[in-house]
Tab-separated table of C-alpha atoms in Angstrom:
chain	number	residue	atom	x	y	z
D	19	MET	CA	-120.754	121.447	-4.741
D	20	THR	CA	-118.579	124.333	-6.057
D	21	VAL	CA	-116.932	124.788	-9.434
D	22	ASP	CA	-113.470	126.237	-9.824
D	23	SER	CA	-112.570	127.317	-13.344
D	24	GLY	CA	-108.879	127.684	-12.520
D	25	GLU	CA	-109.188	131.403	-13.415
D	26	SER	CA	-108.536	133.889	-10.633
D	27	LEU	CA	-108.862	137.621	-10.925
D	28	ASP	CA	-106.461	140.072	-9.367
D	29	VAL	CA	-108.581	143.182	-9.377
D	30	THR	CA	-105.689	145.215	-7.991
D	31	ASP	CA	-103.449	144.468	-10.993
D	32	PRO	CA	-102.854	147.762	-12.864
D	33	ALA	CA	-102.941	145.971	-16.248
D	34	PHE	CA	-106.341	144.472	-15.437
D	35	ILE	CA	-107.657	147.776	-14.114
D	36	ALA	CA	-106.555	149.493	-17.315
D	37	GLU	CA	-108.290	146.972	-19.600
D	38	PRO	CA	-110.439	144.337	-17.899
D	39	TYR	CA	-112.714	143.438	-20.809
D	40	PRO	CA	-110.447	140.944	-22.631
D	41	ARG	CA	-110.045	139.026	-19.390
D	42	PHE	CA	-113.824	138.927	-18.980
D	43	THR	CA	-114.091	137.480	-22.524
D	44	ARG	CA	-111.761	134.626	-21.565
D	45	LEU	CA	-113.711	133.930	-18.367
D	46	ARG	CA	-116.884	133.368	-20.402
D	47	ARG	CA	-115.395	130.172	-21.736
D	48	GLY	CA	-115.746	128.682	-18.267
D	49	PRO	CA	-118.832	127.998	-16.126
D	50	LEU	CA	-121.438	130.709	-15.644
D	51	VAL	CA	-120.609	130.775	-11.931
D	52	HIS	CA	-117.346	129.661	-10.422
D	53	ASP	CA	-115.358	130.047	-7.174
D	54	ASP	CA	-112.524	132.510	-7.458
D	55	PRO	CA	-109.776	131.821	-4.899
D	56	GLY	CA	-108.354	135.304	-5.310
D	57	LEU	CA	-111.631	137.000	-4.530
D	58	GLY	CA	-112.654	134.464	-1.962
D	59	THR	CA	-116.206	134.306	-3.347
D	60	ALA	CA	-118.144	132.861	-6.206
D	61	MET	CA	-118.237	135.194	-9.222
D	62	THR	CA	-119.945	135.603	-12.577
D	63	VAL	CA	-119.416	137.601	-15.759
D	64	SER	CA	-122.766	136.478	-17.177
D	65	HIS	CA	-125.515	139.092	-17.855
D	66	ASP	CA	-128.173	136.484	-17.261
D	67	VAL	CA	-126.789	135.444	-13.838
D	68	CYS	CA	-126.059	139.035	-12.730
D	69	ASP	CA	-129.573	140.119	-13.661
D	70	ARG	CA	-131.151	137.071	-11.963
D	71	VAL	CA	-129.192	137.463	-8.742
D	72	LEU	CA	-129.908	141.201	-8.497
D	73	ARG	CA	-133.635	140.387	-8.677
D	74	ASP	CA	-133.537	137.171	-6.579
D	75	ARG	CA	-134.849	137.700	-3.055
D	76	ARG	CA	-132.833	134.643	-1.903
D	77	PHE	CA	-129.856	136.990	-2.157
D	78	ALA	CA	-129.431	140.246	-0.279
D	79	ARG	CA	-127.094	143.174	0.251
D	80	ILE	CA	-125.720	142.504	3.746
D	81	TRP	CA	-123.555	145.190	5.313
D	82	ALA	CA	-120.512	143.988	7.249
D	83	ASP	CA	-118.765	146.587	9.397
D	84	ALA	CA	-115.221	147.492	8.498
D	85	GLU	CA	-112.923	145.845	11.045
D	86	PRO	CA	-111.647	146.426	13.623
D	87	GLY	CA	-114.904	148.233	14.393
D	88	ASP	CA	-113.471	150.562	17.061
D	89	GLN	CA	-111.195	152.080	14.318
D	90	PHE	CA	-114.037	152.781	11.894
D	91	PRO	CA	-117.047	153.977	13.926
D	92	GLN	CA	-118.075	156.768	11.518
D	93	PHE	CA	-117.398	154.875	8.299
D	94	ASN	CA	-119.588	152.052	9.616
D	95	ARG	CA	-122.232	154.511	10.890
D	96	ILE	CA	-122.790	156.136	7.513
D	97	HIS	CA	-123.024	152.724	5.739
D	98	ARG	CA	-124.854	150.570	8.278
D	99	TRP	CA	-127.989	152.721	7.990
D	100	ASN	CA	-128.095	153.605	4.295
D	101	MET	CA	-130.526	151.970	1.915
D	102	LEU	CA	-127.854	150.771	-0.517
D	103	SER	CA	-125.719	148.913	2.004
D	104	ASN	CA	-128.307	146.684	3.622
D	105	ASP	CA	-131.615	145.102	2.696
D	106	LEU	CA	-132.759	145.300	6.333
D	107	GLY	CA	-135.383	148.035	6.281
D	108	HIS	CA	-134.509	148.809	2.669
D	109	GLN	CA	-138.083	149.308	1.485
D	110	ARG	CA	-138.878	151.745	4.304
D	111	LEU	CA	-135.717	153.773	3.630
D	112	ARG	CA	-136.131	153.757	-0.127
D	113	SER	CA	-139.760	154.796	0.124
D	114	ALA	CA	-138.739	157.832	2.128
D	115	MET	CA	-136.129	158.726	-0.510
D	116	SER	CA	-138.363	157.953	-3.489
D	117	ALA	CA	-141.105	160.205	-2.163
D	118	VAL	CA	-138.912	163.236	-2.787
D	119	PHE	CA	-136.402	161.900	-5.388
D	120	HIS	CA	-138.949	160.931	-8.022
D	121	ARG	CA	-138.707	161.127	-11.835
D	122	ARG	CA	-140.957	164.146	-12.125
D	123	ARG	CA	-138.702	166.173	-9.854
D	124	MET	CA	-135.634	165.025	-11.778
D	125	GLU	CA	-137.245	166.061	-15.067
D	126	SER	CA	-137.996	169.499	-13.592
D	127	LEU	CA	-134.246	169.963	-13.181
D	128	ARG	CA	-133.406	169.542	-16.880
D	129	GLU	CA	-133.362	173.253	-17.691
D	130	ILE	CA	-131.150	174.049	-14.712
D	131	VAL	CA	-128.734	171.189	-15.480
D	132	THR	CA	-128.536	172.268	-19.135
D	133	ALA	CA	-127.701	175.863	-18.117
D	134	HIS	CA	-124.910	174.723	-15.768
D	135	ALA	CA	-123.549	172.353	-18.405
D	136	HIS	CA	-123.438	175.074	-21.122
D	137	ARG	CA	-121.756	177.553	-18.756
D	138	LEU	CA	-119.056	175.092	-17.696
D	139	ALA	CA	-118.516	173.720	-21.218
D	140	GLY	CA	-118.276	177.240	-22.634
D	141	GLU	CA	-115.657	178.265	-20.091
D	142	PHE	CA	-113.778	175.042	-20.692
D	143	ALA	CA	-113.834	175.587	-24.496
D	144	GLU	CA	-112.327	179.050	-24.042
D	145	ARG	CA	-109.463	177.549	-22.025
D	146	VAL	CA	-108.858	174.792	-24.590
D	147	ARG	CA	-108.906	177.216	-27.552
D	148	SER	CA	-106.556	179.552	-25.763
D	149	GLY	CA	-103.978	176.736	-25.883
D	150	ASP	CA	-104.251	175.598	-22.260
D	151	ASP	CA	-102.786	172.053	-22.493
D	152	GLY	CA	-103.653	171.357	-18.874
D	153	ALA	CA	-107.412	171.725	-19.346
D	154	ASP	CA	-108.791	168.762	-17.450
D	155	LEU	CA	-112.366	167.814	-18.380
D	156	LEU	CA	-112.972	166.193	-14.966
D	157	GLU	CA	-111.877	169.173	-12.858
D	158	ALA	CA	-113.381	171.840	-15.124
D	159	VAL	CA	-116.670	170.272	-16.251
D	160	ALA	CA	-117.553	166.825	-14.914
D	161	ALA	CA	-116.906	167.347	-11.173
D	162	PRO	CA	-118.298	170.882	-10.847
D	163	LEU	CA	-121.411	170.002	-12.842
D	164	SER	CA	-122.198	166.873	-10.830
D	165	ILE	CA	-121.440	168.515	-7.471
D	166	THR	CA	-123.447	171.680	-8.325
D	167	VAL	CA	-126.499	169.720	-9.437
D	168	ILE	CA	-126.675	167.320	-6.461
D	169	ALA	CA	-125.703	169.997	-3.951
D	170	GLU	CA	-128.428	172.342	-5.197
D	171	LEU	CA	-130.935	169.476	-5.083
D	172	LEU	CA	-129.938	168.525	-1.567
D	173	GLY	CA	-129.566	172.019	-0.149
D	174	VAL	CA	-125.768	172.194	0.372
D	175	PRO	CA	-124.695	175.876	0.547
D	176	ALA	CA	-122.391	176.996	-2.287
D	177	GLU	CA	-119.505	177.773	0.078
D	178	ASP	CA	-119.488	174.164	1.430
D	179	ARG	CA	-119.524	172.357	-1.928
D	180	PRO	CA	-115.739	172.057	-2.351
D	181	LEU	CA	-115.801	169.812	0.713
D	182	LEU	CA	-117.900	167.075	-0.921
D	183	ARG	CA	-115.605	165.582	-3.525
D	184	PRO	CA	-112.514	165.064	-1.278
D	185	TRP	CA	-114.709	163.381	1.340
D	186	SER	CA	-116.432	161.150	-1.216
D	187	ASN	CA	-113.156	160.219	-2.993
D	188	ALA	CA	-111.578	159.160	0.312
D	189	ILE	CA	-114.580	157.106	1.420
D	190	VAL	CA	-115.108	155.175	-1.830
D	191	LYS	CA	-111.502	153.887	-1.760
D	192	MET	CA	-112.688	151.569	1.061
D	193	TYR	CA	-114.902	149.733	-1.455
D	194	GLU	CA	-111.817	148.345	-3.184
D	195	PRO	CA	-109.964	145.157	-2.149
D	196	GLY	CA	-106.504	145.448	-0.646
D	197	VAL	CA	-106.883	148.997	0.665
D	198	ALA	CA	-103.724	150.429	2.282
D	199	ASP	CA	-103.815	151.365	5.995
D	200	ALA	CA	-103.316	155.040	5.130
D	201	GLN	CA	-106.346	154.988	2.848
D	202	ARG	CA	-108.428	153.270	5.495
D	203	ARG	CA	-107.540	155.969	8.007
D	204	ALA	CA	-108.288	158.682	5.490
D	205	ALA	CA	-111.721	157.066	4.772
D	206	GLU	CA	-112.594	157.058	8.456
D	207	GLN	CA	-111.507	160.664	8.872
D	208	ALA	CA	-113.524	161.724	5.789
D	209	ALA	CA	-116.592	159.767	7.084
D	210	ALA	CA	-116.313	161.459	10.477
D	211	GLU	CA	-116.107	164.931	8.944
D	212	PHE	CA	-118.893	164.207	6.481
D	213	ALA	CA	-121.189	162.859	9.205
D	214	GLU	CA	-120.512	165.814	11.460
D	215	TYR	CA	-121.208	168.184	8.598
D	216	ALA	CA	-124.457	166.434	7.649
D	217	ASP	CA	-125.528	166.363	11.302
D	218	THR	CA	-124.924	170.087	11.614
D	219	LEU	CA	-126.675	170.910	8.359
D	220	ILE	CA	-129.726	168.853	9.270
D	221	ALA	CA	-129.943	170.485	12.709
D	222	ARG	CA	-129.657	173.919	11.046
D	223	ARG	CA	-132.360	173.054	8.529
D	224	ARG	CA	-134.684	171.787	11.308
D	225	ALA	CA	-134.298	175.172	12.982
D	226	HIS	CA	-134.718	177.092	9.732
D	227	PRO	CA	-136.773	175.014	7.246
D	228	ALA	CA	-136.223	175.469	3.537
D	229	LYS	CA	-138.037	174.192	0.433
D	230	ASP	CA	-135.446	171.802	-0.964
D	231	LEU	CA	-135.035	168.052	-0.936
D	232	LEU	CA	-133.256	168.009	2.425
D	233	GLY	CA	-136.148	169.986	3.928
D	234	GLU	CA	-138.638	167.478	2.512
D	235	LEU	CA	-136.576	164.516	3.819
D	236	ILE	CA	-136.589	166.058	7.275
D	237	ILE	CA	-140.355	166.528	7.083
D	238	ALA	CA	-140.735	162.899	5.982
D	239	ALA	CA	-138.410	161.681	8.785
D	240	ASP	CA	-140.094	163.754	11.509
D	241	GLY	CA	-143.664	163.460	10.347
D	242	ASP	CA	-144.066	159.700	10.698
D	243	PRO	CA	-142.557	158.431	13.972
D	244	ALA	CA	-143.466	154.799	13.126
D	245	ASN	CA	-142.011	154.662	9.619
D	246	GLY	CA	-139.891	157.791	9.390
D	247	LEU	CA	-136.119	157.917	9.435
D	248	THR	CA	-134.044	157.960	12.567
D	249	ASN	CA	-131.377	160.648	12.740
D	250	ASP	CA	-128.666	158.100	11.900
D	251	GLU	CA	-130.687	156.889	8.935
D	252	LEU	CA	-131.321	160.480	7.755
D	253	ILE	CA	-127.597	161.267	7.960
D	254	ALA	CA	-126.519	158.046	6.298
D	255	ASN	CA	-128.939	158.360	3.386
D	256	TYR	CA	-128.322	162.047	2.924
D	257	ILE	CA	-124.591	161.310	2.569
D	258	LEU	CA	-125.366	158.384	0.245
D	259	LEU	CA	-127.384	160.679	-2.063
D	260	LEU	CA	-124.592	163.304	-2.073
D	261	MET	CA	-121.898	160.712	-2.808
D	262	ALA	CA	-123.805	158.565	-5.331
D	263	GLY	CA	-125.258	161.728	-6.940
D	264	HIS	CA	-121.880	162.885	-8.138
D	265	GLU	CA	-119.263	160.160	-7.861
D	266	ALA	CA	-120.687	157.886	-10.559
D	267	ASN	CA	-121.721	160.769	-12.772
D	268	VAL	CA	-118.196	162.242	-12.842
D	269	ASN	CA	-116.854	158.871	-13.923
D	270	ALA	CA	-119.638	158.297	-16.416
D	271	LEU	CA	-118.880	161.598	-18.223
D	272	GLY	CA	-115.098	161.089	-18.130
D	273	ASN	CA	-115.455	157.497	-19.446
D	274	ALA	CA	-117.868	158.728	-22.127
D	275	ILE	CA	-115.562	161.420	-23.526
D	276	VAL	CA	-112.597	159.031	-23.640
D	277	ALA	CA	-114.728	156.396	-25.386
D	278	LEU	CA	-116.019	158.900	-27.899
D	279	SER	CA	-112.469	160.016	-28.680
D	280	GLN	CA	-111.712	156.353	-29.516
D	281	TRP	CA	-114.848	155.995	-31.669
D	282	PRO	CA	-114.858	159.203	-33.816
D	283	ASP	CA	-117.689	157.908	-35.999
D	284	GLN	CA	-119.920	157.738	-32.932
D	285	TRP	CA	-118.869	161.256	-31.922
D	286	ARG	CA	-119.810	162.499	-35.357
D	287	LEU	CA	-123.114	160.687	-35.088
D	288	LEU	CA	-123.792	162.380	-31.728
D	289	CYS	CA	-122.898	165.830	-33.145
D	290	THR	CA	-124.863	165.494	-36.359
D	291	GLU	CA	-127.902	163.350	-35.637
D	292	LEU	CA	-128.554	163.026	-31.884
D	293	LEU	CA	-128.364	166.609	-30.644
D	294	GLY	CA	-131.699	168.105	-29.815
D	295	ASP	CA	-133.401	164.752	-29.470
D	296	THR	CA	-133.790	163.984	-25.781
D	297	VAL	CA	-134.729	160.349	-26.243
D	298	LYS	CA	-131.830	159.593	-28.565
D	299	MET	CA	-129.334	161.449	-26.334
D	300	GLU	CA	-130.408	159.524	-23.280
D	301	ARG	CA	-130.137	156.244	-25.235
D	302	ALA	CA	-126.608	157.313	-26.078
D	303	VAL	CA	-125.926	157.772	-22.341
D	304	ASP	CA	-127.199	154.228	-21.744
D	305	GLU	CA	-124.831	152.901	-24.377
D	306	LEU	CA	-121.863	154.839	-22.954
D	307	VAL	CA	-122.415	153.496	-19.436
D	308	ARG	CA	-122.850	149.996	-20.893
D	309	TYR	CA	-119.640	150.291	-22.893
D	310	ASP	CA	-117.428	151.396	-19.958
D	311	THR	CA	-119.421	150.946	-16.747
D	312	PRO	CA	-118.539	153.263	-13.831
D	313	ASN	CA	-119.639	150.807	-11.128
D	314	GLN	CA	-118.025	147.536	-12.148
D	315	LEU	CA	-118.817	145.213	-9.241
D	316	PHE	CA	-121.735	144.515	-6.916
D	317	GLU	CA	-121.837	141.756	-4.300
D	318	ARG	CA	-124.741	139.786	-2.935
D	319	THR	CA	-125.013	137.245	-0.073
D	320	ALA	CA	-127.257	134.164	-0.019
D	321	ILE	CA	-129.834	134.367	2.726
D	322	GLU	CA	-131.128	130.833	2.052
D	323	ASP	CA	-129.631	127.702	0.510
D	324	CYS	CA	-130.146	127.812	-3.225
D	325	THR	CA	-128.705	126.915	-6.610
D	326	VAL	CA	-127.971	129.409	-9.407
D	327	ALA	CA	-126.704	128.313	-12.794
D	328	GLY	CA	-125.731	124.940	-11.342
D	329	HIS	CA	-123.737	126.496	-8.501
D	330	GLN	CA	-124.861	125.661	-4.964
D	331	PHE	CA	-124.923	128.440	-2.374
D	332	ALA	CA	-125.232	127.969	1.383
D	333	VAL	CA	-126.600	130.727	3.572
D	334	GLY	CA	-123.904	133.379	4.039
D	335	GLU	CA	-121.981	132.593	0.841
D	336	ARG	CA	-121.363	135.541	-1.423
D	337	ILE	CA	-121.264	136.110	-5.192
D	338	ALA	CA	-119.416	138.892	-6.982
D	339	LEU	CA	-121.397	140.276	-9.892
D	340	PHE	CA	-119.153	141.808	-12.544
D	341	LEU	CA	-121.535	144.350	-14.089
D	342	GLY	CA	-119.008	145.760	-16.548
D	343	ALA	CA	-118.510	142.207	-17.885
D	344	ALA	CA	-122.254	141.557	-18.008
D	345	ASN	CA	-122.618	144.699	-20.092
D	346	ARG	CA	-120.284	143.165	-22.709
D	347	ASP	CA	-121.979	139.770	-22.765
D	348	PRO	CA	-122.371	138.624	-26.431
D	349	ASP	CA	-125.366	136.502	-25.474
D	350	VAL	CA	-127.276	139.753	-24.842
D	351	PHE	CA	-125.520	142.452	-26.928
D	352	ASP	CA	-124.615	142.262	-30.619
D	353	ALA	CA	-120.992	143.323	-31.177
D	354	PRO	CA	-120.661	144.088	-27.464
D	355	ASP	CA	-117.136	145.518	-27.739
D	356	GLN	CA	-118.299	148.170	-30.185
D	357	LEU	CA	-119.700	151.542	-29.106
D	358	ASP	CA	-123.096	152.020	-30.849
D	359	LEU	CA	-124.920	155.108	-29.639
D	360	SER	CA	-128.081	154.053	-31.471
D	361	ARG	CA	-128.215	150.658	-29.699
D	362	HIS	CA	-131.797	149.908	-28.752
D	363	PRO	CA	-133.047	148.041	-26.810
D	364	ASN	CA	-130.174	148.180	-24.348
D	365	PRO	CA	-130.782	146.070	-21.251
D	366	HIS	CA	-127.517	147.044	-19.580
D	367	LEU	CA	-127.011	146.671	-15.797
D	368	ALA	CA	-124.978	149.837	-15.193
D	369	PHE	CA	-127.742	151.202	-12.932
D	370	GLY	CA	-128.291	147.803	-11.282
D	371	ALA	CA	-131.562	145.891	-11.244
D	372	GLY	CA	-134.199	144.746	-8.757
D	373	ILE	CA	-134.897	146.531	-5.477
D	374	HIS	CA	-131.573	148.380	-5.566
D	375	TYR	CA	-132.023	149.811	-9.045
D	376	CYS	CA	-130.384	153.260	-9.004
D	377	LEU	CA	-132.786	155.878	-7.630
D	378	GLY	CA	-130.762	158.564	-9.432
D	379	ALA	CA	-130.731	156.978	-12.902
D	380	PRO	CA	-133.114	159.555	-14.426
D	381	LEU	CA	-130.929	162.406	-13.114
D	382	ALA	CA	-127.730	160.659	-14.326
D	383	ARG	CA	-129.161	160.396	-17.841
D	384	ILE	CA	-130.199	164.072	-17.827
D	385	GLU	CA	-126.872	165.223	-16.421
D	386	VAL	CA	-124.585	163.205	-18.757
D	387	ALA	CA	-126.748	163.932	-21.829
D	388	SER	CA	-126.754	167.690	-21.012
D	389	ALA	CA	-122.982	167.661	-20.564
D	390	LEU	CA	-122.382	165.824	-23.862
D	391	THR	CA	-124.763	168.157	-25.682
D	392	ALA	CA	-122.920	171.223	-24.335
D	393	PHE	CA	-119.552	169.672	-25.113
D	394	ALA	CA	-120.611	168.892	-28.692
D	395	GLN	CA	-121.811	172.445	-29.240
D	396	HIS	CA	-118.764	174.139	-27.694
D	397	LEU	CA	-115.994	171.672	-28.653
D	398	PRO	CA	-117.161	169.552	-31.554
D	399	ASP	CA	-113.571	169.234	-32.799
D	400	PHE	CA	-112.010	168.087	-29.520
D	401	THR	CA	-109.126	165.660	-29.150
D	402	LEU	CA	-107.345	164.303	-26.126
D	403	ALA	CA	-104.122	166.173	-25.328
D	404	ARG	CA	-102.483	162.959	-24.150
D	405	GLU	CA	-103.371	159.503	-22.878
D	406	PRO	CA	-105.844	159.952	-20.013
D	407	ARG	CA	-104.696	158.921	-16.575
D	408	ARG	CA	-106.896	156.233	-15.063
D	409	ARG	CA	-107.837	155.978	-11.404
D	410	PRO	CA	-105.985	153.116	-9.728
D	411	GLU	CA	-109.178	151.386	-8.543
D	412	PHE	CA	-111.321	148.759	-10.225
D	413	VAL	CA	-114.732	148.746	-8.506
D	414	ILE	CA	-115.245	152.474	-9.141
D	415	ARG	CA	-113.983	152.735	-12.723
D	416	GLY	CA	-112.955	156.120	-14.037
D	417	TYR	CA	-110.174	158.485	-14.819
D	418	ALA	CA	-108.102	160.723	-12.585
D	419	GLU	CA	-107.381	163.163	-15.409
D	420	VAL	CA	-108.707	163.702	-18.954
D	421	LEU	CA	-106.762	166.532	-20.703
D	422	VAL	CA	-108.497	167.952	-23.768
D	423	ALA	CA	-107.036	169.794	-26.796
């Protein structure tokens, strides 16, 4: 038995993309889970249901190749074998990544991340104060910081780093519904170039080992023939780490600065009471990604017949989990539409939950907190030069341009 609330979301509608949260509020008046004819799946905006399904082993992340398959061989290759796209072999893949991508290593990067953040924020502040009304926070601070940090961690040579963001931006457009044919072709081209680059870099590193995370991943892959990574798995997960390690963080910082410009009392709180306190700053990051979540939608597929919140699922049926909506659920968060940097506890789902909980969450907190600290110290009196221009996608939520004055 299925339940149709009569509400259907058009996640390609520019008005919805610009401000989805009021629509989520209206959807809460209906059943916790309902079939959405526009999406073609069941869906939920409930924090409780999202959290339960993410942890429920009766549901899984099942990769389905982009079709027609012969037109997307490289896009499918770099997704079919990565740990985020498929639960098949997930634990083995994640264990290999976790062994070298652990919290202690991320914490050891704090000083380096802080130095990069202050350098970039200082240069950006000079541009802003010189009267440059085209000073884009994303291009000048968020993107170079995120790319520099993850590229250094993963051993990408400095001269190759400008390649990463265009490849990633082209590929993630395929995660959206209703992708245009030109964007699909661009995603396949980017995937092919990215895979070829990763393959070449891995071969070079095998010939000339280095003490970085890529070198350790290669050792882990080659040192255990039974449980190590195949070359396709190594390439796919290396690309995943590069993409996930900067794409979400760029959007998180951009979303954060825009939100703080809209809540000046919270910006003053950050500047006067949170700076210098690592715990409080990282709690502020948690609140910012809760308030405007960079990854809005995850999907899971039932792998056995089951019932969730009164909704019956047969094997193969999918559910869309609206994480941004879950993070504004009034059953879990007091005054959910308000930004409160001191909110604690904060059980948001911006980093996911269950076996796919974001491996890079500790690094994301360090990176965004460091950037906000540097920004507060170099530009405490910032304003936005004009209305920020939002990206035209829903699933990956962020801005295309944030001009600062």
